Short mmCIF file of N, CA, C and O in Angstrom, two decimals:
data_model
loop_
_atom_site.label_atom_id
_atom_site.label_comp_id
_atom_site.label_asym_id
_atom_site.label_seq_id
_atom_site.Cartn_x
_atom_site.Cartn_y
_atom_site.Cartn_z
N LYS A 1 29.31 103.36 -22.86
CA LYS A 1 28.04 104.01 -22.60
C LYS A 1 27.51 104.75 -23.85
O LYS A 1 26.33 104.76 -24.12
N LYS A 2 28.41 105.41 -24.56
CA LYS A 2 27.92 106.19 -25.65
C LYS A 2 27.41 105.33 -26.77
O LYS A 2 26.44 105.49 -27.39
N LEU A 3 28.17 104.16 -26.93
CA LEU A 3 27.83 103.24 -27.95
C LEU A 3 26.40 102.66 -27.64
O LEU A 3 25.55 102.51 -28.48
N SER A 4 26.28 102.25 -26.35
CA SER A 4 24.97 101.69 -25.85
C SER A 4 23.82 102.70 -26.09
O SER A 4 22.79 102.37 -26.57
N ALA A 5 24.02 104.02 -25.78
CA ALA A 5 23.11 104.90 -26.00
C ALA A 5 22.62 105.15 -27.39
O ALA A 5 21.51 105.29 -27.75
N GLU A 6 23.58 104.99 -28.32
CA GLU A 6 23.44 105.12 -29.72
C GLU A 6 22.69 103.95 -30.23
O GLU A 6 21.72 104.10 -31.01
N VAL A 7 23.13 102.77 -29.87
CA VAL A 7 22.46 101.58 -30.47
C VAL A 7 21.06 101.33 -29.93
O VAL A 7 20.23 100.90 -30.80
N THR A 8 20.81 101.70 -28.75
CA THR A 8 19.45 101.56 -28.22
C THR A 8 18.46 102.58 -28.62
O THR A 8 17.26 102.61 -28.24
N GLN A 9 18.87 103.50 -29.44
CA GLN A 9 17.98 104.48 -30.00
C GLN A 9 16.88 103.75 -30.95
O GLN A 9 17.31 102.91 -31.74
N PRO A 10 15.57 104.01 -30.66
CA PRO A 10 14.60 103.17 -31.47
C PRO A 10 14.79 103.34 -33.02
O PRO A 10 14.52 102.29 -33.67
N ARG A 11 15.16 104.35 -33.35
CA ARG A 11 15.32 104.57 -34.93
C ARG A 11 16.52 103.65 -35.39
O ARG A 11 16.49 103.23 -36.63
N ARG A 12 17.45 103.35 -34.58
CA ARG A 12 18.57 102.48 -35.05
C ARG A 12 18.16 101.10 -34.87
O ARG A 12 18.51 100.23 -35.79
N LEU A 13 17.59 100.74 -33.74
CA LEU A 13 17.30 99.29 -33.53
C LEU A 13 16.35 98.68 -34.67
O LEU A 13 16.34 97.63 -34.93
N VAL A 14 15.43 99.57 -35.07
CA VAL A 14 14.33 99.12 -36.05
C VAL A 14 15.10 98.84 -37.35
O VAL A 14 14.76 97.97 -38.07
N ARG A 15 16.11 99.59 -37.69
CA ARG A 15 16.80 99.51 -38.93
C ARG A 15 17.89 98.29 -38.96
O ARG A 15 18.27 97.89 -39.99
N MET A 16 18.32 97.94 -37.87
CA MET A 16 19.39 96.83 -37.84
C MET A 16 18.73 95.55 -37.93
O MET A 16 17.82 95.18 -37.23
N HIS A 17 19.30 94.66 -38.73
CA HIS A 17 18.89 93.29 -38.82
C HIS A 17 19.38 92.56 -37.59
O HIS A 17 20.27 92.91 -36.92
N PRO A 18 18.43 91.54 -37.19
CA PRO A 18 18.74 90.84 -35.92
C PRO A 18 20.18 90.27 -35.96
O PRO A 18 20.76 90.11 -34.87
N ASN A 19 20.72 89.74 -37.14
CA ASN A 19 22.09 89.15 -37.10
C ASN A 19 23.04 90.22 -36.77
O ASN A 19 23.97 89.94 -36.01
N MET A 20 22.83 91.56 -37.15
CA MET A 20 23.79 92.52 -36.70
C MET A 20 23.63 92.85 -35.16
O MET A 20 24.64 93.11 -34.51
N LEU A 21 22.45 92.74 -34.63
CA LEU A 21 22.19 93.03 -33.27
C LEU A 21 23.01 91.89 -32.48
O LEU A 21 23.56 92.14 -31.35
N VAL A 22 23.07 90.65 -32.92
CA VAL A 22 23.75 89.63 -32.20
C VAL A 22 25.19 89.95 -32.27
O VAL A 22 25.85 89.65 -31.24
N VAL A 23 25.76 90.52 -33.35
CA VAL A 23 27.17 90.87 -33.34
C VAL A 23 27.46 91.93 -32.37
O VAL A 23 28.53 91.88 -31.66
N VAL A 24 26.64 92.92 -32.19
CA VAL A 24 26.84 93.92 -31.19
C VAL A 24 26.81 93.32 -29.76
O VAL A 24 27.69 93.53 -28.94
N LEU A 25 25.83 92.38 -29.55
CA LEU A 25 25.78 91.71 -28.28
C LEU A 25 27.00 90.88 -28.00
O LEU A 25 27.56 90.79 -26.81
N HIS A 26 27.44 90.23 -29.03
CA HIS A 26 28.65 89.34 -28.85
C HIS A 26 29.88 90.19 -28.51
O HIS A 26 30.76 89.85 -27.75
N ALA A 27 30.06 91.44 -29.13
CA ALA A 27 31.07 92.27 -28.74
C ALA A 27 31.01 92.62 -27.24
O ALA A 27 32.10 92.62 -26.57
N TYR A 28 29.89 93.05 -26.77
CA TYR A 28 29.68 93.25 -25.33
C TYR A 28 30.09 92.02 -24.48
O TYR A 28 30.75 92.20 -23.49
N ALA A 29 29.66 90.92 -24.93
CA ALA A 29 30.03 89.65 -24.26
C ALA A 29 31.51 89.48 -24.14
O ALA A 29 32.03 89.00 -23.10
N LYS A 30 32.27 89.64 -25.18
CA LYS A 30 33.63 89.39 -25.29
C LYS A 30 34.30 90.35 -24.31
O LYS A 30 35.39 90.01 -23.82
N LEU A 31 33.80 91.51 -24.12
CA LEU A 31 34.38 92.57 -23.24
C LEU A 31 33.88 92.40 -21.83
O LEU A 31 34.26 93.14 -20.97
N ASP A 32 32.99 91.46 -21.53
CA ASP A 32 32.30 91.35 -20.28
C ASP A 32 31.71 92.53 -19.73
O ASP A 32 31.77 92.95 -18.65
N ALA A 33 31.10 93.25 -20.76
CA ALA A 33 30.41 94.54 -20.43
C ALA A 33 28.87 94.29 -20.37
O ALA A 33 28.23 94.00 -21.28
N ARG A 34 28.43 94.41 -19.05
CA ARG A 34 26.93 94.15 -18.86
C ARG A 34 26.21 95.55 -18.78
O ARG A 34 26.13 96.06 -17.72
N ASP A 35 25.79 96.02 -19.91
CA ASP A 35 25.00 97.22 -19.91
C ASP A 35 23.57 96.80 -19.96
O ASP A 35 22.98 96.20 -20.87
N MET A 36 22.85 96.98 -18.86
CA MET A 36 21.53 96.45 -18.64
C MET A 36 20.55 97.11 -19.59
O MET A 36 19.61 96.50 -20.08
N VAL A 37 20.67 98.38 -19.94
CA VAL A 37 19.75 98.98 -20.87
C VAL A 37 19.85 98.37 -22.26
O VAL A 37 18.86 98.05 -22.95
N LEU A 38 21.17 98.17 -22.69
CA LEU A 38 21.24 97.51 -24.01
C LEU A 38 20.87 96.07 -23.94
O LEU A 38 20.20 95.64 -24.87
N LEU A 39 21.17 95.38 -22.90
CA LEU A 39 20.73 93.88 -22.91
C LEU A 39 19.20 93.83 -22.80
O LEU A 39 18.61 92.97 -23.58
N SER A 40 18.54 94.65 -22.15
CA SER A 40 17.19 94.67 -22.09
C SER A 40 16.55 95.02 -23.44
O SER A 40 15.57 94.26 -24.02
N SER A 41 17.07 95.94 -24.13
CA SER A 41 16.62 96.35 -25.49
C SER A 41 16.80 95.24 -26.46
O SER A 41 15.92 94.89 -27.25
N LEU A 42 18.09 94.67 -26.49
CA LEU A 42 18.32 93.67 -27.46
C LEU A 42 17.58 92.33 -27.27
O LEU A 42 17.11 91.82 -28.16
N CYS A 43 17.48 92.02 -25.89
CA CYS A 43 16.76 90.73 -25.72
C CYS A 43 15.25 90.93 -26.16
O CYS A 43 14.70 89.99 -26.56
N GLY A 44 14.69 92.07 -25.88
CA GLY A 44 13.36 92.31 -26.28
C GLY A 44 13.12 92.09 -27.75
O GLY A 44 12.15 91.41 -28.22
N ILE A 45 14.06 92.71 -28.54
CA ILE A 45 13.95 92.61 -29.96
C ILE A 45 14.18 91.18 -30.42
O ILE A 45 13.50 90.66 -31.31
N LEU A 46 15.31 90.61 -29.90
CA LEU A 46 15.74 89.26 -30.38
C LEU A 46 14.78 88.06 -30.04
O LEU A 46 14.55 87.10 -30.61
N THR A 47 13.98 88.36 -28.96
CA THR A 47 12.87 87.37 -28.54
C THR A 47 11.94 87.35 -29.64
O THR A 47 11.47 86.11 -29.93
N ASN A 48 11.60 88.39 -30.30
CA ASN A 48 10.53 88.37 -31.43
C ASN A 48 11.14 88.12 -32.70
O ASN A 48 10.44 87.84 -33.71
N ALA A 49 12.43 88.17 -32.74
CA ALA A 49 13.16 87.97 -34.10
C ALA A 49 14.01 86.78 -34.31
O ALA A 49 14.79 86.68 -35.34
N CYS A 50 13.96 85.88 -33.38
CA CYS A 50 14.84 84.68 -33.47
C CYS A 50 14.58 83.91 -34.77
O CYS A 50 15.46 83.32 -35.24
N HIS A 51 13.30 83.95 -35.25
CA HIS A 51 13.06 83.24 -36.49
C HIS A 51 13.88 83.77 -37.71
O HIS A 51 13.80 83.06 -38.69
N LYS A 52 14.43 84.95 -37.48
CA LYS A 52 15.15 85.55 -38.73
C LYS A 52 16.66 85.27 -38.61
O LYS A 52 17.36 85.60 -39.50
N LEU A 53 17.07 84.65 -37.54
CA LEU A 53 18.50 84.43 -37.32
C LEU A 53 19.15 83.33 -38.13
O LEU A 53 18.37 82.30 -38.20
N ASP A 54 20.27 83.49 -38.61
CA ASP A 54 20.96 82.40 -39.37
C ASP A 54 21.66 81.52 -38.28
O ASP A 54 21.63 81.77 -37.17
N ALA A 55 22.18 80.34 -38.74
CA ALA A 55 22.93 79.41 -37.86
C ALA A 55 24.02 79.97 -37.01
O ALA A 55 24.04 79.77 -35.75
N ARG A 56 24.85 80.72 -37.62
CA ARG A 56 25.95 81.27 -36.93
C ARG A 56 25.52 82.26 -35.80
O ARG A 56 25.90 82.39 -34.74
N SER A 57 24.49 83.12 -36.25
CA SER A 57 23.91 84.05 -35.21
C SER A 57 23.33 83.39 -34.00
O SER A 57 23.44 83.93 -32.90
N CYS A 58 22.60 82.32 -34.37
CA CYS A 58 21.94 81.56 -33.18
C CYS A 58 23.07 81.09 -32.19
O CYS A 58 22.89 81.17 -31.01
N ALA A 59 24.05 80.51 -32.71
CA ALA A 59 25.32 80.05 -31.86
C ALA A 59 25.87 81.22 -31.06
O ALA A 59 26.14 81.11 -29.95
N MET A 60 26.11 82.35 -31.85
CA MET A 60 26.79 83.48 -31.18
C MET A 60 25.89 84.01 -30.16
O MET A 60 26.35 84.49 -29.05
N LEU A 61 24.52 84.06 -30.36
CA LEU A 61 23.49 84.56 -29.37
C LEU A 61 23.50 83.77 -28.20
O LEU A 61 23.61 84.26 -27.07
N ALA A 62 23.38 82.45 -28.27
CA ALA A 62 23.40 81.57 -27.18
C ALA A 62 24.77 81.70 -26.30
O ALA A 62 24.71 81.84 -25.05
N TYR A 63 25.87 81.73 -27.03
CA TYR A 63 27.13 81.90 -26.34
C TYR A 63 27.29 83.21 -25.56
O TYR A 63 27.63 83.36 -24.34
N SER A 64 26.76 84.33 -26.28
CA SER A 64 26.91 85.63 -25.64
C SER A 64 25.94 85.81 -24.50
O SER A 64 26.37 86.36 -23.47
N LEU A 65 24.75 85.33 -24.66
CA LEU A 65 23.87 85.43 -23.54
C LEU A 65 24.31 84.64 -22.25
O LEU A 65 24.22 85.07 -21.21
N GLY A 66 24.86 83.49 -22.57
CA GLY A 66 25.37 82.63 -21.48
C GLY A 66 26.64 83.39 -20.80
O GLY A 66 26.65 83.28 -19.55
N ARG A 67 27.48 83.85 -21.61
CA ARG A 67 28.62 84.57 -21.09
C ARG A 67 28.28 85.76 -20.21
O ARG A 67 28.93 86.01 -19.20
N LEU A 68 27.22 86.46 -20.60
CA LEU A 68 26.73 87.64 -19.81
C LEU A 68 25.75 87.20 -18.67
O LEU A 68 25.41 88.04 -17.89
N GLY A 69 25.42 85.97 -18.58
CA GLY A 69 24.51 85.47 -17.55
C GLY A 69 23.12 85.97 -17.72
O GLY A 69 22.38 86.19 -16.66
N VAL A 70 22.66 86.12 -18.83
CA VAL A 70 21.29 86.64 -19.12
C VAL A 70 20.30 85.55 -19.17
O VAL A 70 20.44 84.54 -19.91
N ARG A 71 19.28 85.63 -18.41
CA ARG A 71 18.22 84.65 -18.33
C ARG A 71 16.86 85.46 -18.77
O ARG A 71 16.92 86.70 -18.86
N GLY A 72 15.93 84.72 -19.21
CA GLY A 72 14.72 85.36 -19.58
C GLY A 72 14.05 84.68 -20.81
O GLY A 72 14.40 83.58 -21.17
N PRO A 73 13.04 85.39 -21.40
CA PRO A 73 12.19 84.71 -22.42
C PRO A 73 12.92 84.61 -23.71
O PRO A 73 12.32 83.71 -24.56
N VAL A 74 14.08 85.13 -23.96
CA VAL A 74 14.63 84.93 -25.25
C VAL A 74 15.21 83.47 -25.42
O VAL A 74 15.40 83.06 -26.65
N TRP A 75 15.43 82.73 -24.41
CA TRP A 75 15.95 81.36 -24.57
C TRP A 75 14.92 80.40 -25.18
O TRP A 75 15.35 79.45 -26.00
N GLU A 76 13.65 80.56 -24.91
CA GLU A 76 12.62 79.71 -25.61
C GLU A 76 12.61 79.70 -27.04
O GLU A 76 12.74 78.76 -27.72
N PRO A 77 12.40 80.98 -27.68
CA PRO A 77 12.40 80.98 -29.10
C PRO A 77 13.82 80.70 -29.69
O PRO A 77 13.78 80.21 -30.84
N LEU A 78 14.83 81.04 -28.97
CA LEU A 78 16.22 80.66 -29.52
C LEU A 78 16.29 79.18 -29.52
O LEU A 78 16.85 78.65 -30.59
N GLY A 79 15.85 78.46 -28.53
CA GLY A 79 15.98 76.99 -28.57
C GLY A 79 15.21 76.37 -29.67
O GLY A 79 15.53 75.50 -30.38
N ALA A 80 13.95 76.93 -29.96
CA ALA A 80 13.16 76.42 -30.97
C ALA A 80 13.78 76.71 -32.36
O ALA A 80 13.76 75.73 -33.24
N ARG A 81 14.33 77.85 -32.60
CA ARG A 81 15.10 78.15 -33.89
C ARG A 81 16.26 77.16 -34.05
O ARG A 81 16.50 76.73 -35.16
N ILE A 82 17.02 76.94 -33.00
CA ILE A 82 18.18 76.09 -33.11
C ILE A 82 17.70 74.58 -33.43
O ILE A 82 18.24 73.94 -34.30
N SER A 83 16.69 74.13 -32.75
CA SER A 83 16.11 72.86 -32.99
C SER A 83 15.68 72.67 -34.40
O SER A 83 15.95 71.62 -35.01
N GLU A 84 15.07 73.59 -34.97
CA GLU A 84 14.52 73.52 -36.36
C GLU A 84 15.59 73.45 -37.41
O GLU A 84 15.35 73.05 -38.46
N ARG A 85 16.70 74.08 -37.06
CA ARG A 85 17.87 74.15 -38.07
C ARG A 85 19.08 73.43 -37.53
O ARG A 85 20.21 73.82 -37.89
N ILE A 86 18.97 72.52 -36.76
CA ILE A 86 20.11 71.85 -36.08
C ILE A 86 21.15 71.18 -37.02
O ILE A 86 22.22 71.20 -36.82
N ASP A 87 20.54 70.74 -38.20
CA ASP A 87 21.48 70.06 -39.09
C ASP A 87 22.48 71.09 -39.81
O ASP A 87 23.33 70.69 -40.52
N ARG A 88 22.17 72.37 -39.65
CA ARG A 88 23.17 73.33 -40.37
C ARG A 88 24.23 73.93 -39.29
O ARG A 88 24.97 74.66 -39.76
N HIS A 89 24.32 73.33 -38.14
CA HIS A 89 25.35 73.77 -37.24
C HIS A 89 26.52 72.81 -37.29
O HIS A 89 26.40 71.56 -37.02
N PRO A 90 27.71 73.37 -37.45
CA PRO A 90 28.93 72.58 -37.36
C PRO A 90 29.20 72.32 -35.83
O PRO A 90 28.64 72.83 -35.02
N PRO A 91 30.17 71.46 -35.54
CA PRO A 91 30.53 71.09 -34.18
C PRO A 91 30.90 72.23 -33.28
O PRO A 91 30.40 72.32 -32.11
N LEU A 92 31.53 73.31 -33.77
CA LEU A 92 31.88 74.50 -33.01
C LEU A 92 30.60 75.21 -32.54
O LEU A 92 30.40 75.61 -31.41
N HIS A 93 29.56 75.33 -33.46
CA HIS A 93 28.35 76.01 -33.15
C HIS A 93 27.69 75.14 -32.01
O HIS A 93 27.10 75.73 -31.03
N LEU A 94 27.59 73.86 -32.14
CA LEU A 94 26.97 73.00 -31.16
C LEU A 94 27.61 73.15 -29.79
O LEU A 94 26.92 73.26 -28.88
N ALA A 95 28.89 73.36 -29.76
CA ALA A 95 29.61 73.53 -28.50
C ALA A 95 29.27 74.93 -27.92
O ALA A 95 29.05 75.05 -26.69
N MET A 96 29.28 75.92 -28.71
CA MET A 96 28.89 77.29 -28.24
C MET A 96 27.37 77.31 -27.82
O MET A 96 27.15 77.90 -26.70
N ILE A 97 26.51 76.56 -28.40
CA ILE A 97 25.13 76.52 -28.00
C ILE A 97 25.02 75.80 -26.55
O ILE A 97 24.41 76.29 -25.67
N ALA A 98 25.62 74.65 -26.50
CA ALA A 98 25.61 73.93 -25.23
C ALA A 98 26.24 74.77 -24.08
O ALA A 98 25.77 74.80 -22.93
N HIS A 99 27.29 75.49 -24.38
CA HIS A 99 27.98 76.23 -23.48
C HIS A 99 27.05 77.43 -22.83
O HIS A 99 26.92 77.72 -21.70
N GLY A 100 26.46 78.04 -23.86
CA GLY A 100 25.48 79.11 -23.55
C GLY A 100 24.34 78.72 -22.71
O GLY A 100 24.03 79.30 -21.59
N PHE A 101 23.76 77.66 -23.04
CA PHE A 101 22.53 77.15 -22.31
C PHE A 101 23.08 76.71 -20.89
O PHE A 101 22.32 76.85 -19.85
N GLY A 102 24.25 76.13 -20.80
CA GLY A 102 24.73 75.64 -19.51
C GLY A 102 25.07 76.65 -18.62
O GLY A 102 24.89 76.55 -17.43
N LYS A 103 25.72 77.77 -19.13
CA LYS A 103 26.12 78.90 -18.21
C LYS A 103 24.93 79.55 -17.50
O LYS A 103 25.06 79.99 -16.38
N VAL A 104 23.79 79.51 -18.12
CA VAL A 104 22.60 80.14 -17.38
C VAL A 104 21.72 79.20 -16.81
O VAL A 104 20.54 79.43 -16.41
N ALA A 105 22.06 77.90 -16.91
CA ALA A 105 21.32 76.72 -16.51
C ALA A 105 19.83 76.77 -16.97
O ALA A 105 18.81 76.48 -16.41
N VAL A 106 19.79 76.99 -18.29
CA VAL A 106 18.52 76.93 -19.04
C VAL A 106 18.35 75.43 -19.55
O VAL A 106 19.25 74.90 -20.24
N ARG A 107 17.27 74.79 -19.08
CA ARG A 107 17.04 73.40 -19.52
C ARG A 107 15.92 73.35 -20.49
O ARG A 107 14.78 73.47 -20.26
N ASP A 108 16.34 73.07 -21.81
CA ASP A 108 15.48 72.88 -22.86
C ASP A 108 15.72 71.45 -23.29
O ASP A 108 16.56 71.02 -24.09
N GLU A 109 14.90 70.52 -22.75
CA GLU A 109 15.13 69.07 -22.87
C GLU A 109 15.04 68.61 -24.30
O GLU A 109 15.76 67.87 -24.73
N SER A 110 14.05 69.22 -25.08
CA SER A 110 13.94 68.82 -26.41
C SER A 110 15.16 69.19 -27.25
O SER A 110 15.58 68.44 -28.15
N LEU A 111 15.81 70.26 -26.89
CA LEU A 111 17.05 70.67 -27.60
C LEU A 111 18.24 69.88 -27.05
O LEU A 111 19.04 69.23 -27.73
N LEU A 112 18.55 70.06 -25.70
CA LEU A 112 19.83 69.46 -25.11
C LEU A 112 19.86 67.88 -25.10
O LEU A 112 20.85 67.27 -25.38
N ALA A 113 18.69 67.35 -24.75
CA ALA A 113 18.69 65.88 -24.69
C ALA A 113 18.33 65.27 -25.96
O ALA A 113 18.38 64.01 -26.29
N GLY A 114 17.75 66.04 -26.90
CA GLY A 114 17.26 65.55 -28.17
C GLY A 114 18.02 65.87 -29.37
O GLY A 114 19.10 65.24 -29.56
N SER A 115 17.71 67.02 -30.02
CA SER A 115 18.32 67.30 -31.42
C SER A 115 19.82 67.64 -31.28
O SER A 115 20.65 67.26 -32.05
N LEU A 116 20.26 68.39 -30.18
CA LEU A 116 21.60 68.80 -30.02
C LEU A 116 22.46 67.48 -29.83
O LEU A 116 23.51 67.36 -30.38
N ALA A 117 22.05 66.69 -28.92
CA ALA A 117 22.74 65.40 -28.61
C ALA A 117 22.78 64.54 -29.86
O ALA A 117 23.83 63.97 -30.12
N ASP A 118 21.71 64.39 -30.58
CA ASP A 118 21.71 63.50 -31.77
C ASP A 118 22.58 64.01 -32.82
O ASP A 118 23.31 63.24 -33.45
N GLN A 119 22.60 65.39 -33.05
CA GLN A 119 23.40 65.94 -34.04
C GLN A 119 24.91 65.84 -33.66
O GLN A 119 25.73 65.51 -34.50
N SER A 120 25.24 65.99 -32.43
CA SER A 120 26.55 65.86 -31.91
C SER A 120 27.10 64.45 -32.23
O SER A 120 28.24 64.19 -32.70
N MET A 121 26.30 63.43 -31.86
CA MET A 121 26.61 62.06 -32.12
C MET A 121 26.79 61.64 -33.57
O MET A 121 27.63 60.96 -33.90
N ALA A 122 25.93 62.32 -34.35
CA ALA A 122 25.92 61.97 -35.81
C ALA A 122 27.24 62.53 -36.38
O ALA A 122 27.67 62.05 -37.49
N MET A 123 27.96 63.47 -35.80
CA MET A 123 29.20 64.11 -36.42
C MET A 123 30.39 63.35 -36.00
O MET A 123 31.51 63.64 -36.52
N ILE A 124 30.33 62.37 -35.12
CA ILE A 124 31.46 61.62 -34.71
C ILE A 124 31.77 60.52 -35.62
O ILE A 124 30.95 59.90 -36.23
#
């Protein structure tokens, strides 16, 4: 709770790069800690900052959101970012992305049936 209160301070959130916010979210996901205030704050910021995420952070974000069961508007820009940089994801990232989208039943046809499937088959 104390970490959540500190991280969600507007002065901190503005200074943290979106990749670092994903690391914080991933830590909460690994602990199965659903802090709704933190999730709400991070999802709001990451929805608008998905275009700044690197390939690893996109995969971690999808996995973490899926593990925590988070649904909402963050999935659409995340799917778009993953699709535009699909060639930069190794097989582990592709698995994490598919797992995350599957856990929350988000259907992004252009990603799941299109670029993600094509890239997975190309790696075989």
